[in-house]
Short mmCIF file of C-alpha atoms and ligand atoms in Angstrom, two decimals:
data_model
loop_
_atom_site.label_atom_id
_atom_site.label_comp_id
_atom_site.label_asym_id
_atom_site.label_seq_id
_atom_site.Cartn_x
_atom_site.Cartn_y
_atom_site.Cartn_z
CA MET A 1 41.78 1.90 40.46
CA LYS A 2 42.58 4.79 39.12
CA TYR A 3 38.71 6.81 39.82
CA VAL A 4 39.57 10.35 37.15
CA ASP A 5 40.47 8.53 34.45
CA GLU A 6 37.65 5.78 35.15
CA PHE A 7 35.52 8.21 35.36
CA ARG A 8 36.15 10.76 32.24
CA SER A 9 36.25 7.75 29.98
CA GLY A 10 32.28 7.19 31.39
CA GLU A 11 32.54 3.43 30.88
CA LEU A 12 31.74 3.47 34.32
CA ALA A 13 30.28 6.30 35.17
CA ARG A 14 27.97 4.85 32.36
CA ALA A 15 27.56 1.77 34.33
CA LEU A 16 25.92 3.10 37.10
CA ALA A 17 23.60 6.09 35.82
CA SER A 18 22.13 2.63 33.67
CA GLU A 19 21.74 0.91 36.95
CA LEU A 20 20.30 3.85 38.49
CA GLU A 21 17.94 4.03 35.63
CA GLN A 22 17.24 0.58 35.85
CA ALA A 23 16.73 1.17 39.95
CA MET A 24 14.14 3.96 39.47
CA PRO A 25 10.84 3.32 40.86
CA LEU A 26 8.31 3.35 37.39
CA GLY A 27 6.43 6.29 37.49
CA ARG A 28 8.10 8.29 40.58
CA GLU A 29 9.53 12.42 40.24
CA LEU A 30 12.44 11.35 43.07
CA ALA A 31 14.05 14.89 44.50
CA ILE A 32 16.96 14.01 46.39
CA MET A 33 18.54 16.80 48.11
CA GLU A 34 23.00 16.77 48.23
CA VAL A 35 23.25 18.49 51.62
CA CYS A 36 26.81 20.12 51.27
CA GLY A 37 27.84 22.53 48.32
CA GLY A 38 31.41 20.26 48.05
CA HIS A 39 28.54 18.10 46.74
CA THR A 40 27.07 20.64 44.72
CA HIS A 41 30.51 22.14 43.25
CA ALA A 42 32.04 18.08 42.25
CA ILE A 43 28.32 18.14 40.77
CA TYR A 44 28.72 20.47 38.48
CA LYS A 45 31.98 20.28 37.72
CA HIS A 46 32.06 16.81 36.44
CA GLY A 47 28.28 17.00 34.81
CA ILE A 48 27.41 14.07 36.95
CA ASP A 49 23.34 15.82 36.81
CA GLU A 50 24.00 15.26 33.29
CA LEU A 51 24.45 11.72 33.76
CA LEU A 52 20.69 11.34 36.04
CA PRO A 53 17.60 9.74 34.81
CA ARG A 54 14.66 11.87 33.23
CA GLY A 55 12.27 12.15 36.85
CA LEU A 56 15.19 12.48 38.94
CA GLU A 57 15.75 16.15 39.64
CA LEU A 58 18.78 16.82 42.56
CA VAL A 59 18.10 19.53 44.33
CA HIS A 60 20.89 22.11 46.89
CA GLY A 61 20.71 22.31 50.10
CA PRO A 62 22.40 24.66 52.87
CA GLY A 63 25.81 22.73 53.03
CA CYS A 64 27.60 25.68 52.69
CA PRO A 65 29.03 27.60 55.58
CA VAL A 66 29.29 30.90 54.22
CA CYS A 67 26.28 30.26 52.51
CA VAL A 68 23.79 30.28 55.32
CA ILE A 69 25.24 33.74 57.35
CA PRO A 70 22.76 36.30 57.12
CA VAL A 71 23.73 39.97 56.60
CA GLY A 72 23.59 40.79 59.38
CA ARG A 73 26.06 38.70 61.23
CA VAL A 74 28.28 40.29 58.42
CA ASP A 75 27.23 43.57 59.63
CA ASP A 76 28.81 42.57 63.09
CA ALA A 77 31.52 41.27 61.74
CA VAL A 78 32.44 43.89 59.63
CA SER A 79 31.88 46.78 62.79
CA LEU A 80 34.22 44.00 64.42
CA ALA A 81 37.33 44.91 62.07
CA LEU A 82 36.63 48.43 62.85
CA GLU A 83 37.33 48.70 66.79
CA PRO A 84 40.18 50.06 66.94
CA ASN A 85 43.53 48.38 67.05
CA VAL A 86 42.57 45.63 66.24
CA ILE A 87 43.25 42.40 63.99
CA PHE A 88 40.25 41.04 62.36
CA THR A 89 41.01 37.48 60.88
CA THR A 90 38.55 35.38 58.86
CA PHE A 91 38.88 31.98 55.92
CA GLY A 92 39.20 34.50 52.08
CA ASP A 93 35.70 33.68 51.26
CA MET A 94 33.99 35.63 54.05
CA MET A 95 35.72 38.21 52.83
CA ARG A 96 34.21 38.84 49.89
CA VAL A 97 31.05 38.87 51.21
CA PRO A 98 28.90 41.95 50.73
CA GLY A 99 27.19 43.36 53.92
CA SER A 100 24.47 45.96 53.66
CA LYS A 101 27.82 48.83 54.79
CA GLY A 102 29.69 47.04 52.06
CA SER A 103 31.91 43.33 52.88
CA LEU A 104 35.16 42.80 54.99
CA LEU A 105 37.84 43.75 52.61
CA ASP A 106 35.63 47.26 51.72
CA ALA A 107 36.51 47.25 55.87
CA ARG A 108 39.98 46.44 55.17
CA SER A 109 40.27 50.14 52.52
CA ARG A 110 38.25 51.68 54.51
CA GLY A 111 42.03 51.08 57.48
CA ALA A 112 40.06 47.63 58.90
CA ASP A 113 43.23 45.30 59.03
CA VAL A 114 41.29 42.65 57.85
CA ARG A 115 43.23 39.52 57.38
CA MET A 116 43.33 36.18 55.98
CA VAL A 117 44.27 32.73 57.55
CA TYR A 118 43.02 29.01 57.09
CA SER A 119 42.99 27.89 59.73
CA PRO A 120 42.02 29.36 64.00
CA LEU A 121 45.40 28.00 65.35
CA ASP A 122 47.38 31.10 63.02
CA ALA A 123 44.92 33.38 64.33
CA LEU A 124 46.27 32.29 67.23
CA GLU A 125 49.81 32.66 66.02
CA LEU A 126 49.07 36.14 65.19
CA ALA A 127 47.45 37.18 68.85
CA ARG A 128 50.83 36.24 70.13
CA ALA A 129 53.35 37.40 67.30
CA ASN A 130 51.20 41.15 68.02
CA PRO A 131 50.79 41.50 72.14
CA GLU A 132 50.07 45.46 71.97
CA ARG A 133 47.12 44.27 69.54
CA GLU A 134 43.14 43.08 69.42
CA LEU A 135 42.82 40.22 67.28
CA ILE A 136 39.55 38.37 66.74
CA PHE A 137 38.46 35.45 64.52
CA PHE A 138 35.70 35.81 62.38
CA ALA A 139 34.51 31.22 63.21
CA ILE A 140 32.45 29.82 60.84
CA GLY A 141 31.76 26.11 59.37
CA PHE A 142 29.63 23.41 59.97
CA GLU A 143 30.67 20.93 63.03
CA THR A 144 33.46 20.32 60.95
CA THR A 145 35.30 23.35 61.57
CA ALA A 146 33.57 23.77 64.89
CA PRO A 147 35.94 21.12 66.39
CA SER A 148 39.60 23.88 65.17
CA THR A 149 37.81 26.66 66.60
CA ALA A 150 37.06 24.75 69.62
CA VAL A 151 41.12 23.52 70.21
CA THR A 152 41.85 26.55 69.62
CA LEU A 153 40.63 28.57 72.41
CA LEU A 154 40.94 25.28 74.33
CA GLN A 155 44.75 26.46 73.38
CA ALA A 156 44.72 30.47 73.71
CA ARG A 157 43.34 29.69 77.81
CA ASP A 158 46.09 27.18 78.45
CA GLU A 159 48.60 29.51 77.22
CA ALA A 160 47.01 32.35 78.28
CA ILE A 161 46.45 34.37 75.15
CA SER A 162 44.22 37.42 76.72
CA ASN A 163 44.49 39.46 72.82
CA PHE A 164 42.39 36.52 71.89
CA SER A 165 38.51 36.25 70.48
CA VAL A 166 36.50 34.55 68.79
CA PHE A 167 33.22 35.68 67.13
CA CYS A 168 31.14 32.72 67.26
CA ASN A 169 29.01 31.52 63.81
CA HIS A 170 29.35 28.20 64.65
CA VAL A 171 26.21 26.30 63.39
CA THR A 172 24.34 22.77 62.81
CA ILE A 173 23.69 21.19 60.45
CA GLY A 174 20.68 18.97 61.80
CA PRO A 175 18.34 21.94 62.70
CA PRO A 176 18.31 23.20 59.03
CA LEU A 177 17.73 20.25 58.05
CA ARG A 178 14.30 19.30 60.34
CA ALA A 179 13.14 23.13 59.03
CA ILE A 180 13.23 22.45 55.41
CA LEU A 181 11.98 19.20 55.53
CA ASP A 182 9.15 20.68 58.29
CA ALA A 183 8.26 23.33 55.47
CA PRO A 184 5.93 23.02 53.43
CA GLU A 185 7.20 23.95 49.62
CA LEU A 186 9.69 21.34 48.83
CA ARG A 187 8.34 17.78 48.78
CA LEU A 188 12.30 15.75 49.42
CA ASP A 189 12.75 11.84 48.39
CA GLY A 190 15.62 11.56 50.28
CA LEU A 191 19.16 13.40 50.91
CA ILE A 192 22.59 12.48 50.18
CA ALA A 193 24.30 14.10 53.27
CA PRO A 194 27.37 15.67 53.04
CA GLY A 195 31.07 13.29 54.12
CA HIS A 196 33.76 16.09 56.43
CA VAL A 197 30.60 17.01 59.12
CA SER A 198 29.85 13.57 58.91
CA ALA A 199 33.65 12.20 59.32
CA VAL A 200 32.93 14.19 63.41
CA ILE A 201 29.53 13.92 63.87
CA GLY A 202 28.85 9.78 62.42
CA SER A 203 26.39 9.00 60.57
CA ARG A 204 23.65 8.84 63.40
CA PRO A 205 22.43 12.99 63.38
CA TYR A 206 21.09 11.99 60.62
CA GLU A 207 18.72 9.06 62.54
CA PHE A 208 15.61 11.43 62.69
CA ILE A 209 15.35 11.83 58.77
CA ALA A 210 14.43 8.50 59.19
CA SER A 211 12.80 8.20 61.63
CA GLU A 212 10.55 10.21 61.57
CA TYR A 213 10.39 12.16 58.17
CA GLY A 214 10.74 8.26 56.39
CA ARG A 215 13.04 10.00 53.67
CA PRO A 216 16.35 7.78 53.06
CA VAL A 217 19.53 8.93 53.72
CA VAL A 218 23.10 8.77 52.69
CA VAL A 219 26.16 9.16 54.03
CA ALA A 220 28.40 9.93 50.52
CA GLY A 221 32.09 11.10 50.33
CA PHE A 222 32.81 13.84 47.33
CA GLU A 223 33.94 11.59 44.28
CA PRO A 224 32.13 11.75 41.04
CA LEU A 225 31.66 7.42 41.29
CA ASP A 226 30.45 7.53 44.95
CA ILE A 227 28.22 10.38 44.36
CA LEU A 228 26.54 8.67 41.89
CA GLN A 229 26.36 6.04 44.12
CA SER A 230 24.64 7.54 46.69
CA VAL A 231 22.08 8.24 44.57
CA LEU A 232 21.95 5.13 43.65
CA MET A 233 21.40 3.87 47.30
CA LEU A 234 18.47 5.98 48.02
CA VAL A 235 16.76 5.32 44.74
CA ARG A 236 17.14 1.67 45.35
CA GLN A 237 16.11 2.59 49.22
CA LEU A 238 13.24 4.61 47.17
CA ALA A 239 11.76 1.68 45.07
CA ALA A 240 12.58 -0.25 47.81
CA GLY A 241 9.49 0.87 50.35
CA ARG A 242 12.62 2.48 52.45
CA ALA A 243 13.76 4.68 54.82
CA GLU A 244 16.87 4.47 56.09
CA VAL A 245 20.78 6.03 57.18
CA GLU A 246 23.42 3.89 54.85
CA ASN A 247 27.12 4.96 54.86
CA GLN A 248 28.30 4.83 51.51
CA TYR A 249 31.84 6.77 52.42
CA THR A 250 32.61 4.24 54.66
CA ARG A 251 36.50 4.76 54.64
CA VAL A 252 36.10 7.63 56.30
CA VAL A 253 33.56 7.91 58.52
CA ARG A 254 32.48 6.55 61.85
CA GLU A 255 28.72 6.42 63.14
CA ASN A 256 30.12 7.40 66.24
CA GLY A 257 31.95 10.30 64.31
CA ASN A 258 35.25 11.69 65.83
CA PRO A 259 34.36 11.25 69.55
CA ARG A 260 37.86 14.12 71.16
CA ALA A 261 36.36 16.40 68.15
CA LEU A 262 32.62 16.33 69.19
CA GLU A 263 34.61 16.75 73.45
CA ALA A 264 37.12 20.17 72.47
CA ILE A 265 33.31 21.77 71.60
CA GLU A 266 31.16 20.03 73.79
CA GLN A 267 33.76 21.77 76.32
CA THR A 268 33.91 25.82 74.32
CA MET A 269 31.11 26.37 72.42
CA GLU A 270 27.13 25.64 73.45
CA LEU A 271 23.38 26.14 71.79
CA ARG A 272 21.99 29.75 71.38
CA ASP A 273 18.20 29.73 72.17
CA SER A 274 18.22 31.00 68.33
CA PHE A 275 20.36 31.57 65.79
CA GLU A 276 19.04 33.79 62.33
CA TRP A 277 20.59 31.96 59.19
CA ARG A 278 19.80 33.32 55.68
CA GLY A 279 17.03 32.14 53.72
CA LEU A 280 15.32 29.61 56.41
CA GLY A 281 15.15 32.48 59.27
CA SER A 282 15.80 32.07 62.95
CA ILE A 283 16.27 28.39 64.17
CA PRO A 284 15.93 27.81 67.84
CA ARG A 285 18.97 25.03 69.57
CA SER A 286 21.06 25.66 65.78
CA GLY A 287 23.95 27.69 66.90
CA LEU A 288 26.97 27.28 69.21
CA ARG A 289 28.54 30.77 70.88
CA LEU A 290 31.12 30.37 73.80
CA ARG A 291 30.33 29.22 77.40
CA ASP A 292 30.73 31.25 80.49
CA GLU A 293 33.90 30.12 81.34
CA PHE A 294 35.15 31.13 77.88
CA ALA A 295 33.50 34.51 77.67
CA GLY A 296 36.61 36.32 78.08
CA TRP A 297 37.60 35.10 74.85
CA ASP A 298 34.15 35.63 73.49
CA ALA A 299 33.98 38.71 71.51
CA GLU A 300 30.41 39.21 71.26
CA ARG A 301 31.04 39.78 75.25
CA ARG A 302 33.57 41.38 74.95
CA TYR A 303 33.12 44.17 72.31
CA LYS A 304 29.76 46.54 70.99
CA VAL A 305 28.13 44.57 68.12
CA PRO A 306 24.80 46.01 65.68
CA GLY A 307 23.82 41.91 66.98
CA LEU A 308 20.46 43.81 64.41
CA SER A 309 18.31 41.55 61.33
CA VAL A 310 19.40 42.85 58.11
CA PRO A 311 17.01 41.66 55.22
CA ASP A 312 18.96 40.65 52.05
CA HIS A 313 19.64 42.69 48.80
CA LYS A 314 16.22 42.67 47.46
CA ALA A 315 17.13 41.40 44.06
CA CYS A 316 19.38 37.78 45.74
CA GLN A 317 16.93 35.04 46.40
CA CYS A 318 19.61 33.24 47.52
CA GLY A 319 17.22 32.40 50.38
CA GLN A 320 15.66 30.08 47.88
CA VAL A 321 17.64 29.08 45.94
CA LEU A 322 19.70 27.87 49.72
CA ARG A 323 16.34 25.75 50.01
CA GLY A 324 16.05 24.24 46.40
CA LEU A 325 12.75 26.07 46.43
CA VAL A 326 14.60 28.77 42.80
CA LYS A 327 17.29 27.51 40.53
CA PRO A 328 20.08 30.13 40.53
CA TRP A 329 19.92 31.53 36.73
CA GLU A 330 16.06 31.40 38.03
CA CYS A 331 17.36 35.05 39.45
CA LYS A 332 16.87 37.80 37.20
CA VAL A 333 20.86 38.85 38.69
CA PHE A 334 22.38 36.13 38.14
CA GLY A 335 25.50 37.09 36.20
CA THR A 336 24.22 39.75 34.94
CA ALA A 337 24.81 42.43 38.05
CA CYS A 338 26.39 39.38 39.82
CA THR A 339 28.56 37.00 39.85
CA PRO A 340 32.24 36.10 40.68
CA GLU A 341 33.72 39.10 40.76
CA ARG A 342 31.14 41.51 42.02
CA PRO A 343 28.99 39.05 44.52
CA ILE A 344 25.02 40.48 45.58
CA GLY A 345 24.69 37.11 46.93
CA THR A 346 26.66 34.42 49.44
CA CYS A 347 25.81 32.31 46.90
CA MET A 348 28.04 34.30 44.31
CA VAL A 349 30.74 34.26 47.38
CA SER A 350 31.70 30.51 47.60
CA ALA A 351 33.21 28.28 45.74
CA GLU A 352 31.07 25.81 47.26
CA GLY A 353 27.41 28.39 46.83
CA ALA A 354 24.89 27.31 44.25
CA CYS A 355 25.16 29.81 42.19
CA ALA A 356 28.99 30.04 41.50
CA ALA A 357 29.19 26.80 41.26
CA TYR A 358 26.12 27.64 38.21
CA TYR A 359 27.81 30.57 36.67
CA ASN A 360 31.69 28.71 36.47
CA TYR A 361 30.54 25.56 34.79
CA GLY A 362 27.97 27.19 32.34
CA ARG A 363 24.41 25.35 33.99
CA ASN A 364 22.75 29.72 32.94
CA ARG A 365 19.85 28.07 31.49
CA PRO A 366 17.26 26.22 31.71
CA THR A 367 19.01 22.02 31.12
CA ARG A 368 16.83 19.84 29.21
CA ARG A 369 16.71 18.13 31.62
CA ASP A 370 14.88 21.79 34.40
CA LYS A 371 12.39 22.14 30.91
CA ILE A 372 11.63 18.57 30.72
CA GLN A 373 10.93 18.85 34.71
CA ALA A 374 8.46 22.52 34.85
CA MET B 1 36.59 25.83 52.95
CA CYS B 2 34.51 22.45 53.81
CA LEU B 3 36.87 20.55 51.75
CA GLY B 4 38.82 18.34 53.99
CA ILE B 5 42.45 17.15 52.03
CA PRO B 6 44.48 14.57 52.14
CA ALA B 7 48.41 14.71 54.03
CA GLN B 8 50.44 12.52 54.28
CA ILE B 9 52.81 13.67 57.77
CA VAL B 10 56.12 14.34 57.29
CA GLU B 11 57.84 15.44 60.66
CA ILE B 12 56.08 14.73 64.14
CA LEU B 13 57.09 18.75 65.51
CA ASP B 14 56.68 18.92 69.22
CA PRO B 15 53.98 15.17 70.56
CA GLU B 16 53.23 16.98 73.56
CA ALA B 17 51.82 20.09 71.69
CA LYS B 18 50.06 17.28 69.41
CA THR B 19 51.85 19.06 66.08
CA ALA B 20 53.24 17.47 63.20
CA LYS B 21 54.77 19.10 59.36
CA ALA B 22 52.33 17.50 56.88
CA ASP B 23 52.32 17.59 53.16
CA ILE B 24 49.25 18.87 51.50
CA GLY B 25 48.95 18.77 47.63
CA GLY B 26 53.35 19.57 47.67
CA VAL B 27 52.73 22.64 50.63
CA ARG B 28 53.72 21.32 53.46
CA ARG B 29 52.47 23.85 56.90
CA ILE B 30 52.76 22.57 60.44
CA VAL B 31 49.49 20.39 61.58
CA SER B 32 47.55 20.22 64.42
CA CYS B 33 47.00 16.81 65.19
CA ALA B 34 45.29 17.50 68.67
CA LEU B 35 42.00 15.99 67.22
CA LEU B 36 43.48 12.30 66.17
CA GLU B 37 43.33 9.14 68.74
CA GLY B 38 46.47 8.31 69.88
CA GLU B 39 49.70 9.62 68.74
CA ALA B 40 50.13 10.85 64.82
CA GLN B 41 52.41 8.21 63.12
CA LEU B 42 54.83 9.23 60.54
CA GLY B 43 54.11 8.67 57.93
CA GLU B 44 50.46 8.13 58.12
CA TRP B 45 47.79 9.77 55.50
CA VAL B 46 45.59 12.20 57.07
CA LEU B 47 42.14 13.98 56.72
CA VAL B 48 43.39 17.73 57.00
CA HIS B 49 40.20 20.12 57.57
CA VAL B 50 41.77 24.20 58.17
CA GLY B 51 45.43 23.39 60.09
CA PHE B 52 43.88 20.46 61.35
CA ALA B 53 43.73 16.68 61.18
CA LEU B 54 40.22 15.76 61.87
CA ASP B 55 41.39 11.71 60.97
CA ARG B 56 42.80 9.66 59.21
CA ILE B 57 42.60 8.12 56.74
CA ASP B 58 44.29 4.77 54.17
CA GLU B 59 46.96 5.49 51.66
CA GLU B 60 45.22 4.52 48.16
CA GLN B 61 41.57 6.60 48.57
CA ALA B 62 44.72 9.03 49.80
CA ASN B 63 45.45 9.44 45.96
CA GLU B 64 42.54 8.42 44.50
CA THR B 65 41.52 11.90 46.78
CA LEU B 66 43.76 14.10 46.72
CA GLN B 67 43.96 13.10 42.47
CA LEU B 68 40.36 13.86 42.38
CA LEU B 69 40.32 17.22 44.56
CA SER B 70 43.48 18.69 42.36
CA ASP B 71 41.18 17.35 39.23
CA MET B 72 37.82 19.72 40.95
CA GLY B 73 40.33 22.80 39.71
CA GLU B 74 38.76 26.28 41.71
CA ALA B 75 38.33 24.80 44.69
CA TYR B 76 41.13 22.44 45.53
CA GLU B 77 42.43 25.61 44.54
CA ARG B 78 42.04 28.22 46.73
CA GLU B 79 42.11 26.48 49.12
CA LEU B 80 46.50 25.06 48.11
CA ALA B 81 46.21 29.23 47.84
CA GLY B 82 45.65 29.80 51.35
CA ILE B 83 47.64 27.53 52.94
CA ARG B 84 50.57 28.46 51.05
CA ALA B 85 49.66 31.18 52.51
CA SER B 86 49.82 31.09 56.00
CA ALA B 87 52.83 28.12 55.39
CA GLY B 88 55.07 30.91 56.34
CA GLU B 89 53.81 32.64 59.08
CA SER B 90 52.68 29.37 61.55
CA SER B 91 55.97 27.60 60.39
CA LYS B 92 57.42 30.95 61.60
CA GLY B 93 55.32 31.15 65.26
CA ALA B 94 56.07 27.28 66.10
CA ALA B 95 59.82 27.15 65.75
S1 SF4 C 1 22.88 34.65 41.68
FE1 SF4 C 1 23.27 36.28 43.38
S2 SF4 C 1 21.53 37.38 43.28
FE2 SF4 C 1 21.16 35.80 42.39
S3 SF4 C 1 20.50 34.66 44.48
FE3 SF4 C 1 23.04 33.94 43.98
S4 SF4 C 1 23.51 35.23 45.21
FE4 SF4 C 1 21.70 35.99 44.86
#
């Protein structure tokens, strides 16, 4: 079966869209959050938003790992990068995120040795290759990425590589979802949960959304038809008054996730008492730090970082965008002072950020649907 | 960066260190198979994220996903550019 062609020809997609239309509970407005930035990207790329029936709105969630890093942590990263003798490594997108004193790219032009890596293993390799230098890896990401950092740390320990350390900013997906569900400003009817995080943690960690909040959840893959089908599964649950965790992405996600990955995280990291999120503030037990056994590889313990909480740029509404309260085009600087080339906030930096998705696919004004729903 | 990209294992490098060479959208680079259950097998398809095989997937799904990812454009291109940029360094290291 060729998904792309069938989606392009529109037949399957249209069939799904009309099924969706019929499944909609009469007279109800539904708001469904797609948690993951990968989903947001796919939705706008493929125009899935335009296939949805009236009264059904997709709200973008906090599941973009670059987007949720607050200004203060970027400042900490810049300060680490400027330490003498340090090679500072990170994923590409993170280099362009502005801190209060510029981005990591700016730090590089001021003389810091900042390098992009694709994998934490590449950072470890740089440490092996440059024994006279100190290597720091800026680790970000949800449970999808944390196991990779964890295995890299285990390797650094086993090989006794002492010129390597991790600036750990790994976060967990459950607590921010709870914070969003607890917030009074936004009423969500259901959630599309991210497929690749779920490959690691399984579908079980979403149970609380169904059992405590009475909202249905569907774990979804990334193809346009996956997303449409997941929306349909959610709408069917809502119409029938059910609230369960269903798994649309059975080809990758199992109920219990990947036990080896979870074990690697468990061995090397533990929950922080609290971690600051862009837009969501400090959330208890939502971020990971290195365990005491790995203190020697922990950049936060080996170096002094400012560790301050720094407010967002005055014009930037990333915080509200990440909580689904504001559409990117409602931000005054969207597409003018803030573009992917010169971003002001994180949501415009990452391809998975909502502002970048809107900008790249021309959603720079309210659509017919937004006007109806406004 | 949160994309997982289907890749095919084309060479088992070091079963002890659990490294293998994978073909990721036409780019070959070393990946870690430390998160896979059991040993990686030649020809197997896996979902690769930041240099790690997260899980096995079947070939048909892998191909469909790949086709769609390349259709996603920018996010996929950035991911591949990252892999390409890093592939040289890490192959030197593990050789
Ligand atoms: S458009 Fe730019 S400034 Fe406005 S919310 Fe998005 S990232 Fe922030």
